[in-house]
Amino acid sequence: MKQDLAGRTARLSADQVGAEAPRALGSSTAPRARATRAKRPRFWVAGAALLALGALVRAAIVASPLGELDGDEAVVGLMARHIAYLGDRPVFYYNQPYLGSLEAFTAAPLFLLFGSSTPLLKVVPALYSLGFLVTGVLIARRLFGTGPALATGLYLAFPPSMWAVWSTKARGGYAEVLFLGQALLLCALWLAERPRRAAGAFAFGLLTGLTIWTHLLGVVYVLPAVAYVMARRRGAWARSEVPAAVLGGIIGALPLLLANLVGGFPTVAALTKPADIPTDPVAQLVRLLRVGVPVLLGLGQPTTSAAMFDLDWLNRPAGFWPVAALAVLFLALAVATWAPSLARLVRVRAGVWRDRDGAALLVLVALAVPPVVAFSRFGFFVSEARYALPLYSTLPLLFGGLWKLPRWVRFAGVLGLLGLNGYSLATTDVRLWRPEETVESTEATRAELVSALVAEDRHQIYTDYWIAYPVMFETRETVLGYVISGGFNRYVPHADNVQRTPNPAWVFMPGSAAEADFLARLRSVGGTAESRDVSVYRVYTNAEPLAALRPR
């Protein structure tokens, strides 16, 4: 009993000491307790203001050209429509059995209430990203106090362009996995300090399962969280905790588990399938540090286009390699500041902890992300480093370290980072966020295209992935598409519909490789087709012989 009391006292945070000391030590500490209680409302008011700022920034992104719908987002929109209106229950993102459907299921009720639209679809990741902001603030406050917590919240409310835009992208689960993963970290901190709580263990397991089902990238949260709790608790487990955690994990991951048991383990098949591009872990790790991390910081422009990246990169601060090197060194030092917490995690006996020892959990996350990116088949996407987004969860380490320095240094540091974020947002090039082959394709130009097609009673098109799926979602599936370039047909029923129609149209960006292939095929079969330009597109109709020209 004495040992438990000592451990509990050792774990008290500064706020808790202020609140509980009068009961333990007498009235001499009452003024400090009153001061602590007086600060709490101010903290929550400041937190609410940060949440409002974050919502405004995301609303501005959605309302700007950066809020244009892309093909992958449109797939989520179609999934949500099928859930809402057809009663479908997809477990995974269409044709991608390692990415869950939580985002689509979250959007479906909104579509039922208000109808499907691009802004409403983007509300879903925006809300999850605000949840990520809240959990980040709570973790930072728990570990480092009010100042670092509010600085973390301010950074996430007004982030660099990479997170500002991706916090509104409904790309299948990125904002969601960051929120769930960070909620899991918060739960791990709580569970490590409060043994013999079956409810806490169940919540931990549930969040673990949900995180893994939502996106397998969640492993960068799950492994550190499990390792941290086990190291902190050692053998101090109640009989009910382990079964409760296992039960929660099964429930959270139940869609993933059932789909694999019934469907012949599609997730395993997808993960063991040879990559389209050979992976080079060492090269991918170097590129993550040279390109990905600076992009996350706002020192470079995110893009998936290799050609546009090469043209733009040298005009960005990170294009000058010493700037990128200093940025990586700065972050490495921020993490290294808290490396001793890892040693304490291993050496200190259970029950004797300081609040800031929880920093070890975030250090583990920081160490987990680079190898996962390096060994991932998608690790080469470092110029749009979405697989490294969990590094934003380690921001409290940065601000916790900054708060060890004099006040003027803290102020200058926060101001400098916010200035960099503002620069990143102000200088972002909208074109670099779009697919290279369809840069000019926007909601407005697609509306002109659809109007021209429907006027001729044409509702089926062969076109690029990044045109087909936005058109299908924006027209509420009154115009259907078959993908012939830029991707593949994720939703087969609509593709099959196009294959059966007697009057399809072919839609291309003028001069594209896909158009050249179509014209070559037309010549090879001695065929004919009528062509005209509609907005930024070239449309071919009345193509003959139709059967010979259809994709096979």
XYZ file of C-alpha atoms in Angstrom:
552
model
C 0.000 0.000 0.000
C 2.809 2.424 0.882
C 4.593 1.625 -2.357
C 1.430 2.266 -4.395
C 0.926 5.613 -2.637
C 4.522 6.597 -3.308
C 4.204 5.669 -6.975
C 0.980 7.628 -7.267
C 2.581 10.686 -5.713
C 5.567 10.394 -8.034
C 3.277 10.430 -11.036
C 1.359 13.572 -10.140
C 1.544 16.316 -12.750
C 2.137 19.939 -11.873
C -1.580 20.679 -12.138
C -2.406 17.696 -9.920
C 0.150 18.712 -7.330
C -1.392 22.164 -7.185
C -4.860 20.730 -6.805
C -4.111 17.981 -4.270
C -1.340 19.475 -2.144
C -3.707 21.351 0.205
C -5.274 18.064 1.208
C -1.911 16.451 1.816
C 0.225 19.279 3.148
C -2.111 21.789 4.711
C -3.374 25.282 3.971
C 0.010 26.855 3.254
C -0.193 25.740 -0.379
C -3.781 26.889 -0.901
C -2.845 30.040 -2.915
C -0.964 27.919 -5.465
C -3.894 25.544 -5.741
C -6.272 28.450 -6.363
C -3.925 29.844 -9.037
C -3.787 26.464 -10.768
C -7.559 26.152 -10.770
C -7.862 29.703 -12.122
C -5.619 28.837 -15.081
C -7.699 25.877 -16.171
C -10.607 27.842 -17.685
C -8.103 29.972 -19.584
C -6.527 26.850 -21.044
C -9.852 25.529 -22.302
C -10.805 28.928 -23.722
C -7.477 29.049 -25.561
C -8.018 25.478 -26.740
C -11.457 26.358 -28.102
C -9.958 29.343 -29.933
C -7.334 27.076 -31.524
C -10.049 24.655 -32.580
C -11.973 27.513 -34.191
C -8.825 28.692 -35.977
C -8.194 25.175 -37.244
C -11.754 24.932 -38.538
C -11.428 28.278 -40.338
C -8.150 27.279 -41.992
C -9.652 24.016 -43.222
C -12.805 25.737 -44.452
C -10.619 28.174 -46.396
C -8.703 25.269 -47.951
C -11.910 23.523 -49.024
C -13.314 26.755 -50.497
C -10.117 27.482 -52.443
C -8.715 25.781 -55.571
C -6.799 23.526 -53.157
C -10.157 21.981 -52.303
C -10.630 20.452 -55.769
C -11.783 16.839 -55.691
C -9.337 14.243 -56.989
C -9.996 10.731 -58.249
C -9.104 8.898 -55.043
C -11.345 11.174 -52.998
C -14.181 10.625 -55.464
C -13.887 6.882 -54.840
C -14.537 7.490 -51.134
C -17.476 9.676 -52.119
C -18.927 6.895 -54.273
C -18.462 4.417 -51.427
C -20.317 6.746 -49.066
C -23.131 7.119 -51.604
C -23.419 3.358 -51.982
C -23.517 2.943 -48.196
C -26.124 5.662 -47.797
C -28.399 4.937 -50.741
C -27.802 1.308 -51.756
C -27.154 -0.294 -48.387
C -23.664 -1.463 -49.386
C -21.263 -2.377 -46.578
C -17.742 -2.258 -48.035
C -15.020 -3.282 -45.604
C -12.184 -1.799 -47.630
C -11.528 1.105 -49.950
C -12.544 -0.235 -53.345
C -9.920 -2.638 -54.706
C -7.442 -1.860 -51.924
C -7.864 -4.492 -49.181
C -5.501 -2.921 -46.666
C -7.286 0.429 -46.332
C -10.521 0.485 -44.330
C -13.818 2.201 -45.065
C -14.263 4.232 -41.869
C -14.114 7.503 -43.801
C -16.889 6.437 -46.175
C -19.064 5.180 -43.316
C -18.590 8.522 -41.552
C -19.611 10.461 -44.659
C -22.656 8.307 -45.429
C -24.963 9.750 -42.709
C -24.067 13.276 -43.832
C -24.996 12.370 -47.401
C -28.310 10.946 -46.225
C -29.118 14.166 -44.389
C -27.806 16.769 -46.816
C -27.094 15.040 -50.115
C -23.668 14.173 -51.512
C -21.252 16.964 -52.420
C -17.539 17.638 -52.449
C -17.512 20.119 -49.516
C -19.543 17.727 -47.365
C -17.211 14.858 -48.209
C -14.205 16.948 -47.185
C -15.842 17.854 -43.876
C -15.148 14.292 -42.719
C -11.316 14.327 -42.820
C -11.392 17.929 -41.591
C -13.284 16.864 -38.464
C -10.916 13.972 -37.830
C -7.967 16.337 -38.281
C -9.456 18.631 -35.636
C -9.720 15.594 -33.385
C -6.030 15.038 -34.076
C -5.404 18.625 -32.970
C -7.311 18.072 -29.712
C -5.529 14.824 -28.850
C -2.181 16.419 -29.670
C -2.899 19.265 -27.261
C -3.969 16.840 -24.527
C -0.855 14.707 -24.930
C 1.438 17.740 -24.911
C -0.256 19.148 -21.820
C -0.056 15.834 -20.006
C 3.648 15.447 -20.723
C 5.031 18.982 -20.848
C 2.476 21.449 -19.527
C 0.223 24.207 -20.816
C 2.729 26.197 -22.905
C 3.893 23.322 -25.126
C 0.286 22.124 -25.383
C -0.988 25.421 -26.753
C 2.020 25.739 -29.067
C 1.283 22.253 -30.428
C -2.339 23.212 -30.966
C -1.405 26.459 -32.705
C 0.932 24.632 -35.081
C -1.727 22.045 -35.966
C -4.427 24.706 -36.334
C -2.276 26.699 -38.771
C -0.066 23.999 -40.308
C 2.256 23.889 -43.320
C 0.657 23.168 -46.677
C 1.247 19.409 -46.525
C -0.977 18.899 -43.497
C -3.287 21.825 -44.242
C -4.352 20.242 -47.529
C -4.186 16.614 -46.446
C -6.324 17.392 -43.405
C -9.166 17.978 -45.890
C -8.397 15.142 -48.318
C -10.815 12.214 -48.186
C -8.194 9.794 -49.452
C -9.405 6.751 -47.543
C -8.171 7.207 -44.002
C -5.089 9.375 -43.474
C -6.657 12.006 -41.206
C -8.602 9.206 -39.517
C -5.577 7.052 -38.740
C -3.729 10.059 -37.305
C -6.658 10.817 -35.003
C -7.179 7.193 -33.936
C -3.458 6.600 -33.523
C -2.997 9.662 -31.381
C -6.083 8.757 -29.324
C -4.389 5.382 -28.805
C -1.237 7.139 -27.564
C -3.312 9.179 -25.125
C -5.012 6.001 -23.929
C -1.608 4.337 -23.524
C -0.394 7.172 -21.285
C -3.537 6.829 -19.173
C -3.457 3.025 -19.011
C 0.223 2.925 -18.058
C -0.490 4.962 -14.929
C -3.785 3.433 -13.867
C -3.446 -0.318 -13.416
C -6.300 -2.712 -12.908
C -8.777 -0.845 -15.090
C -10.553 -3.297 -17.404
C -12.471 -0.457 -19.089
C -9.212 1.291 -19.973
C -7.742 -1.935 -21.331
C -10.855 -2.489 -23.460
C -10.623 1.059 -24.860
C -6.938 0.490 -25.622
C -7.738 -2.698 -27.523
C -10.661 -1.108 -29.362
C -8.541 1.821 -30.549
C -5.803 -0.591 -31.603
C -8.208 -2.610 -33.740
C -9.861 0.446 -35.286
C -6.482 1.987 -36.091
C -5.220 -1.116 -37.894
C -8.464 -1.594 -39.843
C -8.558 2.060 -40.891
C -5.025 2.037 -42.292
C -2.175 -0.425 -41.813
C 0.053 2.631 -41.444
C -1.398 2.648 -37.920
C 1.298 0.136 -36.997
C 3.561 3.135 -36.243
C 1.180 3.941 -33.378
C 0.205 0.447 -32.280
C 3.683 -1.004 -31.769
C 5.001 1.966 -29.727
C 1.800 2.088 -27.652
C 1.921 -1.625 -26.824
C 5.655 -1.525 -26.069
C 5.247 1.525 -23.840
C 2.374 0.115 -21.789
C 4.126 -3.222 -21.327
C 7.355 -1.533 -20.230
C 5.572 0.791 -17.819
C 3.315 -1.820 -16.311
C 5.784 -4.708 -16.243
C 3.895 -7.502 -14.481
C 1.275 -5.299 -12.819
C -1.782 -6.597 -14.671
C -5.198 -7.473 -13.350
C -6.717 -10.727 -14.586
C -9.489 -8.874 -16.379
C -7.258 -6.451 -18.299
C -5.693 -8.734 -20.899
C -9.002 -10.379 -21.930
C -10.617 -6.929 -22.050
C -7.853 -5.588 -24.313
C -8.032 -8.627 -26.605
C -11.822 -8.363 -26.827
C -11.583 -4.655 -27.659
C -8.978 -5.362 -30.334
C -11.132 -8.044 -31.952
C -14.177 -5.768 -31.999
C -12.206 -2.840 -33.424
C -10.620 -4.925 -36.169
C -13.661 -7.168 -36.740
C -14.377 -5.951 -40.308
C -10.744 -6.582 -41.263
C -10.672 -10.001 -39.577
C -13.959 -11.247 -41.031
C -13.179 -10.024 -44.545
C -9.895 -11.926 -44.494
C -11.281 -15.106 -42.946
C -14.208 -15.254 -45.359
C -12.511 -13.820 -48.448
C -9.294 -15.831 -48.513
C -7.019 -13.301 -46.799
C -7.011 -10.517 -49.415
C -5.047 -8.208 -47.116
C -2.219 -10.725 -46.851
C -2.266 -11.233 -50.617
C -2.094 -7.481 -51.244
C 0.786 -6.990 -48.827
C 2.825 -9.907 -50.184
C 2.234 -9.008 -53.821
C 5.452 -7.865 -55.546
C 5.684 -4.091 -55.782
C 5.181 -2.456 -59.171
C 8.404 -0.549 -58.562
C 11.273 -2.378 -56.793
C 11.801 -1.033 -53.286
C 15.180 0.254 -52.159
C 14.896 0.836 -48.387
C 18.179 2.709 -48.057
C 17.430 5.043 -50.958
C 13.875 5.578 -49.720
C 15.125 6.430 -46.239
C 17.600 8.944 -47.664
C 14.857 10.487 -49.818
C 12.564 10.698 -46.802
C 15.184 12.719 -44.923
C 16.249 14.790 -47.933
C 12.777 15.481 -49.355
C 9.942 14.091 -47.238
C 10.762 15.686 -43.894
C 11.401 19.150 -45.413
C 8.074 18.858 -47.267
C 6.312 18.061 -43.986
C 7.902 21.175 -42.470
C 6.776 23.416 -45.332
C 10.228 23.848 -46.840
C 9.140 22.173 -50.069
C 6.003 21.839 -52.206
C 4.148 18.509 -51.987
C 3.474 16.865 -55.360
C 3.230 13.395 -56.896
C 4.447 14.583 -60.293
C 8.119 13.813 -60.834
C 8.375 16.280 -63.718
C 6.724 19.163 -61.865
C 8.669 18.329 -58.705
C 11.966 18.653 -60.565
C 10.926 22.037 -61.954
C 9.712 23.390 -58.617
C 12.088 21.895 -56.043
C 15.063 24.156 -56.667
C 12.845 27.205 -56.125
C 12.016 26.060 -52.588
C 14.137 26.506 -49.447
C 14.710 22.746 -49.202
C 16.086 22.731 -52.737
C 19.231 24.166 -51.130
C 20.513 21.030 -49.408
C 22.073 22.723 -46.334
C 18.602 24.053 -45.435
C 17.133 20.553 -45.605
C 20.057 19.151 -43.613
C 19.649 21.774 -40.882
C 15.918 21.068 -40.687
C 16.486 17.335 -40.242
C 19.232 18.004 -37.682
C 16.934 20.357 -35.780
C 14.211 17.722 -35.549
C 16.699 14.994 -34.657
C 17.966 17.116 -31.760
C 14.386 17.700 -30.602
C 13.840 13.945 -30.441
C 17.272 13.276 -28.924
C 16.469 15.715 -26.098
C 13.971 13.171 -24.812
C 16.028 10.040 -25.534
C 16.840 9.609 -21.803
C 13.153 8.857 -21.258
C 13.690 5.639 -23.227
C 16.441 4.617 -20.831
C 14.179 5.315 -17.866
C 11.449 3.276 -19.512
C 13.731 0.255 -19.360
C 15.558 0.888 -16.083
C 13.123 2.522 -13.697
C 11.017 0.165 -11.643
C 7.276 0.212 -12.125
C 5.476 2.930 -10.193
C 8.369 5.396 -9.954
C 7.825 7.793 -12.817
C 7.934 11.431 -13.696
C 5.319 12.947 -15.971
C 7.808 13.714 -18.719
C 8.924 10.085 -18.846
C 5.893 9.624 -21.084
C 7.941 11.367 -23.773
C 9.388 7.913 -24.426
C 6.127 7.003 -26.144
C 6.482 9.814 -28.692
C 10.167 9.016 -29.181
C 9.144 5.469 -30.090
C 6.697 6.838 -32.675
C 9.414 9.073 -34.134
C 11.700 6.042 -34.426
C 8.986 3.828 -35.945
C 7.986 6.045 -38.870
C 11.234 6.170 -40.939
C 11.720 2.385 -41.286
C 8.036 1.882 -42.121
C 8.319 4.470 -44.901
C 11.645 3.042 -46.063
C 10.354 -0.522 -46.398
C 6.915 0.381 -47.754
C 6.194 -0.214 -51.434
C 4.896 3.367 -51.472
C 7.947 4.808 -49.762
C 9.064 6.494 -52.976
C 6.149 8.998 -52.598
C 8.321 11.189 -50.380
C 7.607 14.348 -52.383
C 4.045 13.948 -51.101
C 5.037 12.216 -47.884
C 1.639 10.951 -46.771
C 3.131 7.810 -45.236
C 5.238 10.032 -42.993
C 2.260 12.096 -41.751
C 2.371 10.387 -38.303
C 5.543 12.379 -37.623
C 3.205 15.283 -36.835
C 2.236 13.306 -33.724
C 5.707 13.943 -32.331
C 5.298 17.738 -32.319
C 4.967 17.818 -28.493
C 8.601 16.661 -28.304
C 9.649 19.720 -30.295
C 7.707 22.192 -28.185
C 8.514 20.402 -24.943
C 12.199 20.840 -25.739
C 11.679 24.442 -26.797
C 10.078 25.197 -23.431
C 13.331 24.262 -21.690
C 14.877 27.377 -23.218
C 14.508 31.049 -22.197
C 11.151 32.680 -22.832
C 12.341 34.850 -25.707
C 13.713 31.766 -27.486
C 10.352 30.026 -27.089
C 8.551 33.019 -28.533
C 10.971 33.328 -31.439
C 10.805 29.593 -32.132
C 7.016 29.435 -32.242
C 6.821 32.623 -34.301
C 9.426 31.309 -36.737
C 7.604 28.009 -37.233
C 4.274 29.752 -37.771
C 5.935 32.118 -40.240
C 7.279 29.121 -42.142
C 3.795 27.595 -42.181
C 2.370 30.834 -43.529
C 5.053 30.940 -46.224
C 4.276 27.341 -47.158
C 0.560 28.061 -47.543
C 1.035 31.358 -49.357
C 3.461 29.959 -51.931
C 1.879 26.582 -52.604
C 1.243 25.998 -56.302
C -2.220 24.539 -56.887
C -1.108 22.830 -60.092
C 1.411 20.677 -58.252
C -1.382 19.153 -56.165
C -3.080 17.807 -59.295
C -2.233 14.767 -61.430
C 0.301 15.671 -64.085
C -1.829 14.518 -67.040
C -5.014 16.291 -65.888
C -3.785 19.558 -64.386
C -6.498 21.585 -66.125
C -9.341 19.275 -65.099
C -11.412 21.016 -62.394
C -14.959 20.894 -61.116
C -15.867 23.815 -63.396
C -14.390 22.279 -66.554
C -15.945 18.907 -65.749
C -19.339 20.599 -65.395
C -18.952 21.999 -68.926
C -17.971 18.553 -70.176
C -20.960 16.876 -68.541
C -23.344 19.496 -69.881
C -22.138 18.854 -73.427
C -22.357 15.075 -73.044
C -25.806 15.012 -71.479
C -27.132 17.365 -74.174
C -26.419 14.524 -76.632
C -27.842 11.896 -74.265
C -24.399 10.440 -73.593
C -23.953 9.140 -70.060
C -20.967 6.794 -70.411
C -17.356 7.746 -71.094
C -13.954 6.126 -71.512
C -11.409 8.399 -69.896
C -8.596 8.928 -67.405
C -8.924 7.792 -63.779
C -8.578 11.374 -62.524
C -11.482 12.467 -64.729
C -13.743 9.418 -64.506
C -14.234 9.195 -60.755
C -14.730 12.919 -60.082
C -17.293 13.018 -62.921
C -19.166 10.040 -61.474
C -19.290 11.548 -58.001
C -20.089 15.109 -59.071
C -22.943 13.958 -61.333
C -24.250 11.657 -58.592
C -23.580 8.725 -60.908
C -25.718 9.938 -63.793
C -22.591 9.908 -65.964
C -20.425 6.805 -65.598
C -16.802 6.225 -66.492
C -14.483 3.431 -67.565
C -10.808 4.025 -66.764
C -8.427 3.621 -69.701
C -5.434 5.565 -68.314
C -3.993 6.976 -65.093
C -5.269 4.141 -62.904
C -7.717 1.251 -62.959
C -11.410 0.527 -62.524
C -11.998 0.362 -58.787
C -15.770 -0.060 -59.069
C -16.470 -2.730 -61.687
C -20.294 -2.350 -62.003
C -19.948 1.157 -63.439
C -17.143 0.082 -65.773
C -19.299 -2.807 -66.982
C -22.158 -0.385 -67.658
C -19.900 1.681 -69.923
C -18.785 -1.435 -71.786
C -22.400 -2.238 -72.630
C -23.638 1.163 -73.818
C -24.117 1.680 -77.575
C -23.110 5.365 -77.584
C -20.070 5.973 -75.346
C -17.722 8.919 -75.655
C -13.948 8.945 -75.308
C -12.638 11.902 -73.293
C -8.971 12.946 -73.223
C -6.742 15.824 -72.319
C -5.558 17.081 -75.751
C -2.160 15.739 -76.717
C -2.057 13.176 -73.912
C -0.475 9.752 -74.285
C -3.900 8.176 -73.795
C -5.288 10.116 -76.772
C -2.326 9.060 -78.906
C -2.972 5.411 -78.015
C -6.653 5.754 -78.939
C -5.842 7.327 -82.312
C -3.272 4.626 -83.031
C -5.852 1.958 -82.309
C -8.408 3.769 -84.451
C -5.979 3.731 -87.382
C -5.056 0.099 -86.839
C -8.668 -1.060 -87.256
C -9.445 1.389 -90.047
C -12.020 3.090 -87.852
C -13.602 6.515 -87.745
C -14.738 8.901 -85.002
C -15.995 12.439 -84.659
C -13.960 14.765 -82.428
C -14.481 18.168 -80.868
C -13.037 20.209 -78.025
C -15.204 20.826 -74.974
C -13.656 23.160 -72.405
C -10.169 21.721 -71.779
C -11.057 18.240 -73.051
C -11.113 16.511 -76.420
C -14.187 14.349 -76.919
C -14.547 11.558 -79.485
C -18.001 10.210 -80.330
C -19.651 7.900 -82.870
C -16.521 5.760 -82.952
C -16.655 2.772 -85.319
C -16.137 -0.172 -85.261
C -17.206 0.120 -81.629
C -16.532 -3.470 -80.588
C -12.948 -3.304 -81.837
C -12.268 -0.014 -80.052
C -13.582 -0.960 -76.614
C -10.940 -1.853 -73.998
C -10.416 -5.568 -73.486
